[in-house]
Coordinates of C-alpha atoms and ligand atoms in Angstrom, one line a residue:
Chain A
X1 CA 251.4 173.0 -98.8
X2 CA 255.1 174.0 -98.8
X3 CA 257.6 172.5 -96.6
X4 CA 258.0 175.6 -94.5
X5 CA 254.3 175.7 -93.7
X6 CA 254.3 172.1 -92.5
X7 CA 257.2 172.8 -90.3
X8 CA 255.8 175.9 -88.8
X9 CA 252.5 174.1 -88.1
X10 CA 254.4 171.5 -86.1
X11 CA 256.5 174.0 -84.1
X12 CA 253.5 176.0 -83.2
X13 CA 251.8 172.8 -82.1
X14 CA 254.5 172.4 -79.5
X15 CA 253.8 175.6 -77.7
X16 CA 250.2 176.6 -78.6
X17 CA 247.2 174.6 -79.2
X18 CA 248.3 171.7 -81.3
X19 CA 247.0 171.5 -84.9
X20 CA 245.5 168.1 -85.4
X21 CA 247.8 166.0 -87.6
X22 CA 245.9 164.5 -90.5
X23 CA 248.3 161.9 -91.9
X24 CA 248.0 161.4 -95.6
X25 CA 246.9 157.9 -96.6
X26 CA 249.6 156.0 -98.4
X27 CA 249.8 152.5 -99.9
X28 CA 252.8 150.3 -100.2
X29 CA 254.5 147.2 -99.0
X30 CA 255.0 148.4 -95.5
X31 CA 251.6 149.9 -95.0
X32 CA 250.1 146.6 -96.1
X33 CA 252.3 144.8 -93.7
X34 CA 251.1 147.1 -90.9
X35 CA 247.5 146.7 -91.8
X36 CA 248.0 142.9 -91.6
X37 CA 249.6 143.3 -88.2
X38 CA 246.7 145.5 -87.0
X39 CA 244.2 143.0 -88.2
X40 CA 246.0 140.0 -86.7
X41 CA 246.6 141.7 -83.4
X42 CA 243.1 143.1 -83.0
X43 CA 241.7 139.7 -84.2
X44 CA 243.6 138.0 -81.4
X45 CA 242.5 140.6 -78.8
X46 CA 238.8 140.5 -79.7
X47 CA 238.7 136.8 -80.5
X48 CA 240.7 135.2 -77.7
X49 CA 238.2 135.5 -74.9
X50 CA 235.6 133.6 -77.0
X51 CA 237.7 130.5 -77.4
X52 CA 236.7 127.6 -75.1
X53 CA 239.1 125.1 -73.8
X54 CA 238.1 122.0 -71.8
X55 CA 234.7 123.4 -71.2
X56 CA 235.8 126.8 -69.9
X57 CA 237.1 130.1 -71.3
X58 CA 240.6 129.4 -72.7
X59 CA 242.2 132.6 -71.5
X60 CA 240.6 133.9 -68.3
X61 CA 242.3 135.9 -65.5
X62 CA 239.9 134.9 -62.8
X63 CA 240.7 137.5 -60.2
X64 CA 237.9 136.8 -57.8
X65 CA 239.0 133.1 -57.6
X66 CA 242.7 134.1 -57.8
X67 CA 243.5 131.8 -60.7
X68 CA 244.7 132.5 -64.2
X69 CA 243.7 130.1 -66.9
X70 CA 245.7 130.0 -70.1
X71 CA 244.6 127.2 -72.3
X72 CA 245.8 124.0 -70.5
X73 CA 247.6 125.8 -67.8
X74 CA 246.3 127.2 -64.6
X75 CA 248.3 129.6 -62.5
X76 CA 248.0 130.4 -58.8
X77 CA 249.3 133.2 -56.7
X78 CA 252.0 130.7 -55.7
X79 CA 253.1 130.7 -59.3
X80 CA 254.0 134.3 -59.2
X81 CA 257.5 133.4 -60.3
X82 CA 256.1 132.7 -63.8
X83 CA 254.7 136.1 -64.0
X84 CA 258.1 137.6 -63.0
X85 CA 259.7 135.3 -65.6
X86 CA 257.2 136.5 -68.2
X87 CA 258.0 140.1 -67.5
X88 CA 261.7 139.5 -67.7
X89 CA 261.2 137.6 -71.0
X90 CA 259.2 140.5 -72.4
X91 CA 261.8 143.0 -71.4
X92 CA 264.6 140.9 -72.8
X93 CA 262.8 140.5 -76.1
X94 CA 262.2 144.2 -76.3
X95 CA 265.9 144.8 -75.9
X96 CA 266.7 142.1 -78.4
X97 CA 264.3 143.4 -81.1
X98 CA 265.2 147.0 -80.5
X99 CA 268.9 146.3 -80.9
X100 CA 268.2 144.3 -84.0
X101 CA 265.3 146.0 -85.7
X102 CA 264.9 149.4 -84.0
X103 CA 261.5 150.5 -83.2
X104 CA 259.6 147.7 -85.0
X105 CA 257.5 147.4 -81.9
X106 CA 256.3 151.0 -82.2
X107 CA 255.4 150.7 -85.9
X108 CA 253.8 147.3 -86.0
X109 CA 252.8 146.0 -82.6
X110 CA 252.3 148.7 -80.0
X111 CA 248.7 148.8 -78.9
X112 CA 248.8 152.6 -79.2
X113 CA 249.7 152.3 -82.9
X114 CA 247.3 149.4 -83.5
X115 CA 244.3 151.1 -82.0
X116 CA 245.2 154.5 -83.5
X117 CA 245.3 152.9 -86.9
X118 CA 241.9 151.3 -86.4
X119 CA 240.5 154.6 -85.3
X120 CA 242.0 156.3 -88.3
X121 CA 240.3 153.9 -90.6
X122 CA 237.0 154.8 -89.1
X123 CA 237.9 158.5 -89.5
X124 CA 238.7 157.8 -93.2
X125 CA 235.5 156.0 -93.8
X126 CA 233.4 158.8 -92.4
X127 CA 235.4 162.0 -93.0
X128 CA 237.3 161.0 -96.1
X129 CA 240.9 161.5 -97.2
X130 CA 243.4 163.9 -95.8
X131 CA 242.4 166.8 -98.0
X132 CA 238.7 166.3 -97.2
X133 CA 239.5 166.1 -93.5
X134 CA 241.5 169.3 -93.6
X135 CA 238.7 171.0 -95.4
X136 CA 236.1 169.6 -93.1
X137 CA 238.1 171.0 -90.1
X138 CA 237.8 174.5 -91.5
X139 CA 234.3 174.3 -92.9
X140 CA 231.4 175.7 -90.9
X141 CA 229.0 173.4 -89.2
X142 CA 226.8 172.3 -92.0
X143 CA 224.4 169.3 -92.0
X144 CA 227.0 167.3 -93.9
X145 CA 229.8 168.1 -91.5
X146 CA 227.5 167.3 -88.6
X147 CA 226.7 164.0 -90.2
X148 CA 230.3 163.0 -91.0
X149 CA 231.6 164.1 -87.6
X150 CA 228.7 162.5 -85.8
X151 CA 229.0 159.2 -87.5
X152 CA 232.7 159.1 -86.8
X153 CA 232.1 159.7 -83.1
X154 CA 229.4 157.1 -83.0
X155 CA 231.7 154.6 -84.6
X156 CA 234.5 155.5 -82.3
X157 CA 232.4 155.2 -79.2
X158 CA 230.8 151.9 -80.1
X159 CA 234.2 150.5 -81.0
X160 CA 235.8 151.8 -77.8
X161 CA 232.9 150.4 -75.7
X162 CA 233.3 147.0 -77.4
X163 CA 237.0 147.2 -76.6
X164 CA 236.3 147.9 -73.0
X165 CA 233.8 145.0 -72.9
X166 CA 236.4 142.7 -74.4
X167 CA 238.9 143.8 -71.8
X168 CA 236.6 143.0 -68.9
X169 CA 235.9 139.7 -70.8
X170 CA 239.4 138.6 -69.9
X171 CA 238.6 138.8 -66.3
X172 CA 234.9 137.8 -66.1
X173 CA 233.8 135.0 -68.4
X174 CA 232.8 136.8 -71.5
X175 CA 229.7 134.8 -72.3
X176 CA 228.2 135.5 -68.9
X177 CA 229.3 139.1 -69.3
X178 CA 227.5 139.5 -72.6
X179 CA 224.4 138.2 -71.0
X180 CA 224.7 140.7 -68.2
X181 CA 225.3 143.5 -70.6
X182 CA 222.2 142.5 -72.6
X183 CA 220.1 142.3 -69.5
X184 CA 221.6 145.5 -68.0
X185 CA 222.8 143.4 -65.1
X186 CA 226.4 144.4 -65.1
X187 CA 228.0 144.6 -61.7
X188 CA 229.5 147.9 -60.5
X189 CA 233.1 146.9 -60.9
X190 CA 232.6 145.5 -64.3
X191 CA 230.8 148.6 -65.4
X192 CA 233.5 150.7 -64.0
X193 CA 236.4 148.9 -65.7
X194 CA 234.5 148.6 -69.0
X195 CA 234.0 152.3 -69.1
X196 CA 237.5 153.0 -67.9
X197 CA 239.1 151.0 -70.6
X198 CA 236.7 152.2 -73.2
X199 CA 237.5 155.8 -72.2
X200 CA 241.3 155.2 -72.3
X201 CA 241.0 153.6 -75.8
X202 CA 238.8 156.4 -77.1
X203 CA 241.0 159.1 -75.7
X204 CA 244.4 157.6 -76.7
X205 CA 243.5 156.3 -80.1
X206 CA 241.0 159.0 -81.1
X207 CA 242.5 162.1 -79.7
X208 CA 246.0 161.8 -78.2
X209 CA 247.5 159.6 -80.8
X210 CA 251.1 160.6 -81.6
X211 CA 251.2 162.6 -78.4
X212 CA 251.1 159.4 -76.4
X213 CA 254.3 158.4 -78.2
X214 CA 255.9 161.8 -77.9
X215 CA 254.9 162.8 -74.3
X216 CA 253.9 159.7 -72.5
X217 CA 255.8 156.7 -73.7
X218 CA 258.8 155.7 -71.6
X219 CA 260.0 153.3 -74.3
X220 CA 260.3 156.2 -76.9
X221 CA 262.6 157.9 -74.5
X222 CA 265.0 155.2 -73.6
X223 CA 265.0 153.1 -76.8
X224 CA 267.9 155.0 -78.2
X225 CA 270.1 153.5 -75.4
X226 CA 269.5 150.1 -77.0
X227 CA 270.4 151.2 -80.4
X228 CA 273.8 150.8 -82.0
X229 CA 275.1 151.7 -85.4
X230 CA 274.0 148.3 -86.7
X231 CA 270.3 148.6 -85.6
X232 CA 267.7 148.9 -88.3
X233 CA 266.4 152.5 -88.6
X234 CA 264.3 154.4 -91.1
X235 CA 266.4 157.0 -92.7
X236 CA 266.5 159.4 -95.6
X237 CA 269.5 159.0 -97.9
X238 CA 270.9 162.5 -97.7
X239 CA 273.7 161.8 -100.1
X240 CA 271.4 160.7 -102.7
X241 CA 268.5 163.1 -102.1
X242 CA 270.2 166.5 -101.7
X243 CA 270.1 169.1 -103.0
X244 CA 266.4 168.7 -103.1
X245 CA 264.1 170.6 -105.4
X246 CA 261.2 170.5 -107.8
X247 CA 261.9 169.5 -111.4
X248 CA 260.1 168.3 -114.5
X249 CA 260.0 164.6 -115.0
X250 CA 261.9 164.5 -118.2
X251 CA 265.1 166.4 -117.4
X252 CA 268.3 164.8 -116.3
X253 CA 268.3 166.2 -112.8
X254 CA 271.9 165.2 -112.0
X255 CA 273.0 167.5 -114.9
X256 CA 271.0 170.3 -113.2
X257 CA 272.8 169.7 -110.0
X258 CA 269.8 168.2 -108.2
X259 CA 269.6 165.1 -106.0
X260 CA 266.7 162.6 -106.1
X261 CA 264.4 164.3 -103.6
X262 CA 261.8 166.3 -105.6
X263 CA 260.7 168.1 -102.4
X264 CA 257.1 167.0 -102.8
X265 CA 256.6 166.7 -99.1
X266 CA 254.6 163.5 -99.3
X267 CA 256.8 161.9 -96.7
X268 CA 256.0 164.8 -94.3
X269 CA 252.2 164.6 -95.0
X270 CA 252.2 160.9 -94.5
X271 CA 253.9 161.0 -91.2
X272 CA 251.5 160.3 -88.3
X273 CA 253.8 162.2 -85.9
X274 CA 254.2 165.2 -88.1
X275 CA 258.0 165.1 -88.5
X276 CA 260.2 165.4 -91.5
X277 CA 262.4 162.4 -91.7
X278 CA 264.8 164.3 -94.0
X279 CA 265.9 166.2 -90.9
X280 CA 267.5 163.0 -89.6
X281 CA 266.5 160.4 -87.0
X282 CA 264.2 161.9 -84.4
X283 CA 262.8 160.4 -81.3
X284 CA 259.3 161.2 -82.4
X285 CA 259.6 158.8 -85.2
X286 CA 257.7 155.6 -84.5
X287 CA 259.2 153.7 -87.4
X288 CA 255.8 153.2 -89.1
X289 CA 257.5 153.3 -92.5
X290 CA 254.7 155.5 -94.0
X291 CA 257.3 157.8 -95.3
X292 CA 259.1 154.9 -97.1
X293 CA 256.0 153.9 -98.9
X294 CA 255.1 157.5 -99.7
X295 CA 258.6 158.2 -101.1
X296 CA 258.8 154.9 -103.0
X297 CA 255.6 155.7 -104.8
X298 CA 257.1 159.1 -105.8
X299 CA 260.3 157.4 -106.9
X300 CA 258.3 155.0 -109.1
X301 CA 256.5 157.9 -110.7
X302 CA 259.8 159.7 -111.4
X303 CA 261.4 156.5 -112.6
X304 CA 264.1 156.8 -110.0
X305 CA 265.2 153.7 -108.0
X306 CA 263.2 153.2 -104.8
X307 CA 264.7 153.5 -101.4
X308 CA 265.5 157.2 -101.0
X309 CA 263.9 156.7 -97.6
X310 CA 264.5 153.2 -96.5
X311 CA 265.2 150.7 -93.7
X312 CA 268.9 150.9 -93.2
X313 CA 271.5 151.2 -90.5
X314 CA 273.8 154.0 -89.4
X315 CA 276.8 151.9 -90.6
X316 CA 275.2 151.3 -94.0
X317 CA 274.5 155.0 -94.4
X318 CA 278.2 155.7 -93.9
X319 CA 279.2 153.1 -96.3
X320 CA 280.4 150.7 -93.7
X321 CA 279.2 147.1 -93.5
X322 CA 276.4 146.3 -91.1
X323 CA 276.6 143.3 -88.9
X324 CA 273.6 141.4 -87.7
X325 CA 275.6 139.1 -85.4
X326 CA 277.3 141.2 -82.9
X327 CA 278.1 140.6 -79.2
X328 CA 275.0 142.5 -78.0
X329 CA 272.7 140.5 -80.2
X330 CA 274.3 137.2 -79.4
X331 CA 274.1 137.8 -75.6
X332 CA 270.5 138.9 -75.7
X333 CA 269.6 135.9 -77.9
X334 CA 271.4 133.4 -75.7
X335 CA 269.8 134.8 -72.5
X336 CA 266.4 134.8 -74.2
X337 CA 266.7 131.3 -75.4
X338 CA 268.0 130.0 -72.1
X339 CA 265.2 131.7 -70.2
X340 CA 262.5 130.5 -72.5
X341 CA 263.8 126.9 -72.4
X342 CA 264.1 127.1 -68.6
X343 CA 260.5 128.4 -68.3
X344 CA 259.1 125.8 -70.6
X345 CA 261.0 123.1 -68.8
X346 CA 259.8 124.1 -65.4
X347 CA 256.3 124.4 -66.7
X348 CA 256.3 120.8 -67.8
X349 CA 257.8 119.8 -64.4
X350 CA 255.2 121.6 -62.4
X351 CA 253.3 119.5 -59.8
X352 CA 249.7 120.6 -59.4
X353 CA 250.1 120.6 -55.7
X354 CA 251.4 123.0 -53.1
X355 CA 251.8 122.5 -49.4
X356 CA 252.7 124.6 -46.4
X357 CA 253.8 123.2 -43.0
X358 CA 253.4 125.3 -39.9
X359 CA 254.7 124.0 -36.6
X360 CA 252.4 124.4 -33.6
X361 CA 253.8 127.4 -31.8
X362 CA 252.4 126.8 -28.4
X363 CA 254.0 123.5 -27.4
X364 CA 257.4 122.4 -28.4
X365 CA 256.7 118.7 -28.0
X366 CA 254.3 116.5 -26.1
X367 CA 254.8 113.1 -24.5
X368 CA 252.5 110.6 -25.9
X369 CA 253.6 107.9 -23.6
X370 CA 256.9 106.8 -22.0
X371 CA 258.4 105.7 -25.3
X372 CA 257.1 108.3 -27.7
X373 CA 257.1 112.1 -28.2
X374 CA 255.0 114.0 -30.7
X375 CA 255.1 117.3 -32.5
X376 CA 252.0 118.9 -34.0
X377 CA 252.0 120.6 -37.4
X378 CA 249.3 122.3 -39.4
X379 CA 249.5 121.3 -43.0
X380 CA 247.9 123.4 -45.6
X381 CA 247.3 121.8 -49.0
X382 CA 246.5 123.5 -52.2
X383 CA 245.2 121.3 -55.0
X384 CA 246.1 123.1 -58.2
X385 CA 244.7 120.4 -60.3
X386 CA 241.4 120.4 -62.2
X387 CA 240.0 117.4 -60.3
X388 CA 239.5 116.6 -56.6
X389 CA 242.1 114.4 -55.1
X390 CA 242.9 112.4 -52.0
X391 CA 246.3 112.8 -50.4
X392 CA 248.2 110.9 -47.7
X393 CA 251.0 112.3 -45.6
X394 CA 254.2 110.4 -44.7
X395 CA 257.3 111.4 -42.8
X396 CA 261.0 110.6 -43.2
X397 CA 264.2 111.8 -41.5
X398 CA 264.1 110.2 -38.1
X399 CA 264.2 106.5 -37.5
X400 CA 260.9 105.1 -36.4
X401 CA 259.0 108.3 -37.1
X402 CA 255.4 108.1 -38.1
X403 CA 252.7 110.6 -38.9
X404 CA 249.0 110.6 -38.0
X405 CA 246.4 112.7 -39.6
X406 CA 242.7 112.5 -39.2
X407 CA 241.3 111.5 -41.6
X408 CA 244.1 109.6 -43.1
X409 CA 243.1 110.4 -46.6
X410 CA 242.8 114.1 -47.0
X411 CA 240.4 115.1 -49.8
X412 CA 240.8 118.5 -51.4
X413 CA 238.6 119.8 -54.2
X414 CA 239.8 120.9 -57.5
X415 CA 241.4 124.3 -57.1
X416 CA 240.6 124.2 -53.4
X417 CA 242.6 124.3 -50.2
X418 CA 242.5 121.9 -47.3
X419 CA 244.0 122.0 -43.9
X420 CA 244.8 119.2 -41.6
X421 CA 246.5 118.7 -38.3
X422 CA 249.4 116.3 -38.5
X423 CA 251.1 114.8 -35.4
X424 CA 254.5 113.3 -36.0
X425 CA 255.5 110.7 -33.5
X426 CA 259.0 109.6 -32.8
X427 CA 260.5 107.2 -30.3
X428 CA 261.9 109.1 -27.4
X429 CA 265.4 107.7 -27.8
X430 CA 265.6 109.0 -31.4
X431 CA 264.1 112.3 -30.7
X432 CA 266.5 113.7 -28.1
X433 CA 267.6 117.3 -28.8
X434 CA 265.9 120.1 -30.7
X435 CA 265.8 121.0 -34.3
X436 CA 265.9 117.7 -36.1
X437 CA 265.2 117.9 -39.8
X438 CA 262.3 115.8 -40.9
X439 CA 260.6 115.6 -44.3
X440 CA 256.9 115.6 -44.7
X441 CA 255.8 114.1 -48.0
X442 CA 252.3 114.6 -49.4
X443 CA 251.3 112.1 -52.0
X444 CA 248.2 111.9 -54.1
X445 CA 246.7 108.4 -53.7
X446 CA 245.8 108.0 -57.4
X447 CA 248.9 109.4 -59.1
X448 CA 252.5 108.6 -58.1
X449 CA 253.8 111.7 -59.9
X450 CA 251.8 114.2 -57.8
X451 CA 253.7 114.7 -54.6
X452 CA 255.4 117.4 -52.6
X453 CA 258.0 117.3 -49.9
X454 CA 258.6 119.9 -47.3
X455 CA 261.1 120.0 -44.5
X456 CA 260.2 120.8 -41.0
X457 CA 261.8 120.9 -37.6
X458 CA 261.2 118.3 -35.0
X459 CA 261.9 119.0 -31.4
X460 CA 262.4 116.4 -28.7
X461 CA 263.2 116.4 -25.0
X462 CA 266.6 117.8 -24.0
X463 CA 269.6 115.4 -24.0
X464 CA 270.2 113.8 -20.6
Chain B
X1 CA 254.4 180.5 -63.8
X2 CA 252.4 181.3 -66.8
X3 CA 248.9 182.6 -66.1
X4 CA 247.2 179.9 -68.0
X5 CA 248.8 176.7 -69.1
X6 CA 248.3 176.0 -72.8
X7 CA 246.4 172.9 -73.7
X8 CA 249.7 171.4 -74.9
X9 CA 251.4 171.9 -71.6
X10 CA 248.4 170.5 -69.8
X11 CA 248.7 167.4 -71.8
X12 CA 252.4 167.2 -71.1
X13 CA 251.8 167.7 -67.4
X14 CA 249.1 165.0 -67.4
X15 CA 251.3 162.8 -69.5
X16 CA 254.2 163.0 -67.1
X17 CA 252.2 162.6 -63.9
X18 CA 249.0 160.5 -64.5
X19 CA 250.7 158.1 -66.8
X20 CA 253.9 157.0 -65.0
X21 CA 251.9 156.7 -61.8
X22 CA 249.4 154.6 -63.6
X23 CA 252.1 152.2 -64.8
X24 CA 253.7 152.1 -61.4
X25 CA 250.3 151.4 -59.8
X26 CA 249.6 148.6 -62.3
X27 CA 252.9 146.9 -61.5
X28 CA 252.5 147.5 -57.7
X29 CA 249.0 146.0 -57.7
X30 CA 250.1 142.9 -59.6
X31 CA 253.0 142.3 -57.2
X32 CA 251.1 143.2 -54.1
X33 CA 247.9 141.2 -54.9
X34 CA 249.8 138.2 -56.2
X35 CA 251.2 137.7 -52.7
X36 CA 248.3 139.1 -50.6
X37 CA 244.7 138.2 -50.9
X38 CA 242.5 141.2 -50.4
X39 CA 240.1 138.9 -48.7
X40 CA 242.6 138.2 -45.9
X41 CA 243.3 141.8 -45.6
X42 CA 239.7 142.6 -45.2
X43 CA 239.2 139.8 -42.6
X44 CA 242.0 141.2 -40.5
X45 CA 241.0 144.9 -40.7
X46 CA 237.4 145.4 -41.5
X47 CA 235.7 142.1 -41.0
X48 CA 232.2 143.5 -41.0
X49 CA 232.4 145.2 -44.3
X50 CA 231.0 143.3 -47.2
X51 CA 233.5 143.8 -49.9
X52 CA 234.2 141.5 -52.9
X53 CA 237.7 140.7 -54.0
X54 CA 237.1 142.8 -57.1
X55 CA 236.4 145.8 -54.9
X56 CA 239.6 145.1 -53.0
X57 CA 241.7 145.0 -56.1
X58 CA 240.1 148.1 -57.5
X59 CA 240.6 150.1 -54.3
X60 CA 244.1 148.8 -54.0
X61 CA 244.9 149.9 -57.5
X62 CA 243.5 153.4 -57.0
X63 CA 245.4 153.7 -53.8
X64 CA 248.7 152.9 -55.5
X65 CA 247.8 155.2 -58.3
X66 CA 247.1 158.1 -55.9
X67 CA 250.4 157.6 -54.1
X68 CA 252.2 157.4 -57.5
X69 CA 250.4 160.5 -58.7
X70 CA 251.4 162.4 -55.6
X71 CA 255.0 161.5 -56.1
X72 CA 254.9 162.2 -59.9
X73 CA 253.3 165.6 -59.4
X74 CA 255.9 166.6 -56.9
X75 CA 258.7 165.5 -59.2
X76 CA 257.0 167.4 -62.1
X77 CA 256.7 170.5 -59.9
X78 CA 260.2 170.4 -58.5
X79 CA 261.8 169.8 -61.9
X80 CA 260.2 172.9 -63.1
X81 CA 257.9 171.0 -65.4
X82 CA 255.3 173.8 -65.6
X83 CA 257.8 176.2 -67.0
X84 CA 259.8 174.0 -69.2
X85 CA 259.5 174.2 -72.9
X86 CA 259.5 171.1 -75.0
X87 CA 262.9 170.9 -76.6
Ligands
LIG1 S1 259.3 159.7 -90.0 FE1 258.5 158.1 -91.3 S2 258.7 156.2 -90.1 FE2 258.9 157.9 -88.7 S3 256.9 158.2 -87.9 FE3 257.1 159.6 -89.6 S4 256.3 158.5 -91.3 FE4 256.6 157.0 -89.7
LIG2 S1 258.5 161.8 -100.3 FE1 260.6 161.4 -101.1 S2 260.7 162.8 -102.8 FE2 259.0 163.5 -101.7 S3 259.7 165.0 -100.3 FE3 259.8 163.1 -99.2 S4 261.9 162.4 -99.5 FE4 261.5 163.9 -101.1

């Protein structure tokens, strides 16, 4: 296929029904790296829910119980700050890596890329290589086409369903889930989300593919804002390649006024988004490096040096030095490190206990006897630990203050909440005036370290 | 307006309405349900309905999605999305 044809096919694809892109399979360092990334990432995705930790699923987002388990850690809605931190960390890392290495994320780690790659493998096993697939597209519906297509779709659907099943397995214990699936006892919501995720996977990785990157991905649109001339990009070395043209292997092409590009179009055929990298950096490019590997193989055959298409930077392309350490990178890195350290530190400092103190809204204060006034509070306790605990409440902040709860030892189950009415009693003479600050301290009876302190207001009779 | 939208444009339309609203709905659901338990909501509004938390989450998610979809579609329409070519 000539270059023009490829180009036209793509342009037409933009306005009329799109021609399916059949990327040519290439082999090379980067493709092997990508395959490794795909296998590792999918391995993590499909394997993680099956890992057990301390007798329960290691990673489980237990929505019905409103708890997230991640190995030794358990998160509660009260720990929402960690989720926010995680999102900020993720965003910062994306900035950092984009500034440093361009669209590495797209090429190696984006779920869209990873699942598309897996789906393409299945396509290759059933329908063959690019040429065969192109032929198959055009051929009439023979038994063999039916068989090939059919087996591809069966593979896809099974894989997508398993993907959906795994997805739900992050929210419902996956072992129980597999039993429900085997006995057709799946609940309606689980069924729904399983099918939903399976359908999304099947549609995105089987059919939409590069269109997700081109039309739907916000990152693809704004990543250029994070680029600078020192960011790693994939680029064609125009200086070296042009003028392009066909030639026989043995001639001295320089003497014939030709550059190193032999115009074989392999880079275009290899590209999963159907662009020609020789036209310059385009936002459709997902930095998958397929064109690098394709071109390197050609360069090897021609006995030219590799790297006509390569990872480089704008600066390097213009013959200027590239800097890895630059203010932007340093700032991102420092922020990232500080945030990670902060998160890690606060995770180690977390007490598995939360409490809420609500003052009784109906009565400001009550006289217990001539010497003492009391305020009533409702104390809500959340035991975030994995074992049941007893707690005692104590008060501080006003001389002679004491607190009475019934029972004195408040027992709260693992992961449970408890509620107790606490009456704080203070000698009348000390309690005069409203809005004293008192501190209520909740303390586990069996572990010094587990305690929480909340401030509350104490109101006494008006000053005389 | 073209008589019939090409398949490509349909995709683009869906891509720029369904998808952003989906993302927004996902974020909104997380933030919302992290601070509010659907169980409490149900108790306060429809105490006689028998609805699990999962049902609550799912309904909430689709409500957010619907709102987002409405907004995205308007944006798409008003910015002339249907007539624009991909440049
Ligand atoms: S231009 Fe090269 S790196 Fe970019 S998407 Fe195409 S093949 Fe991948
Ligand atoms: S693969 Fe390399 S040599 Fe072949 S057309 Fe592309 S840039 Fe030129």
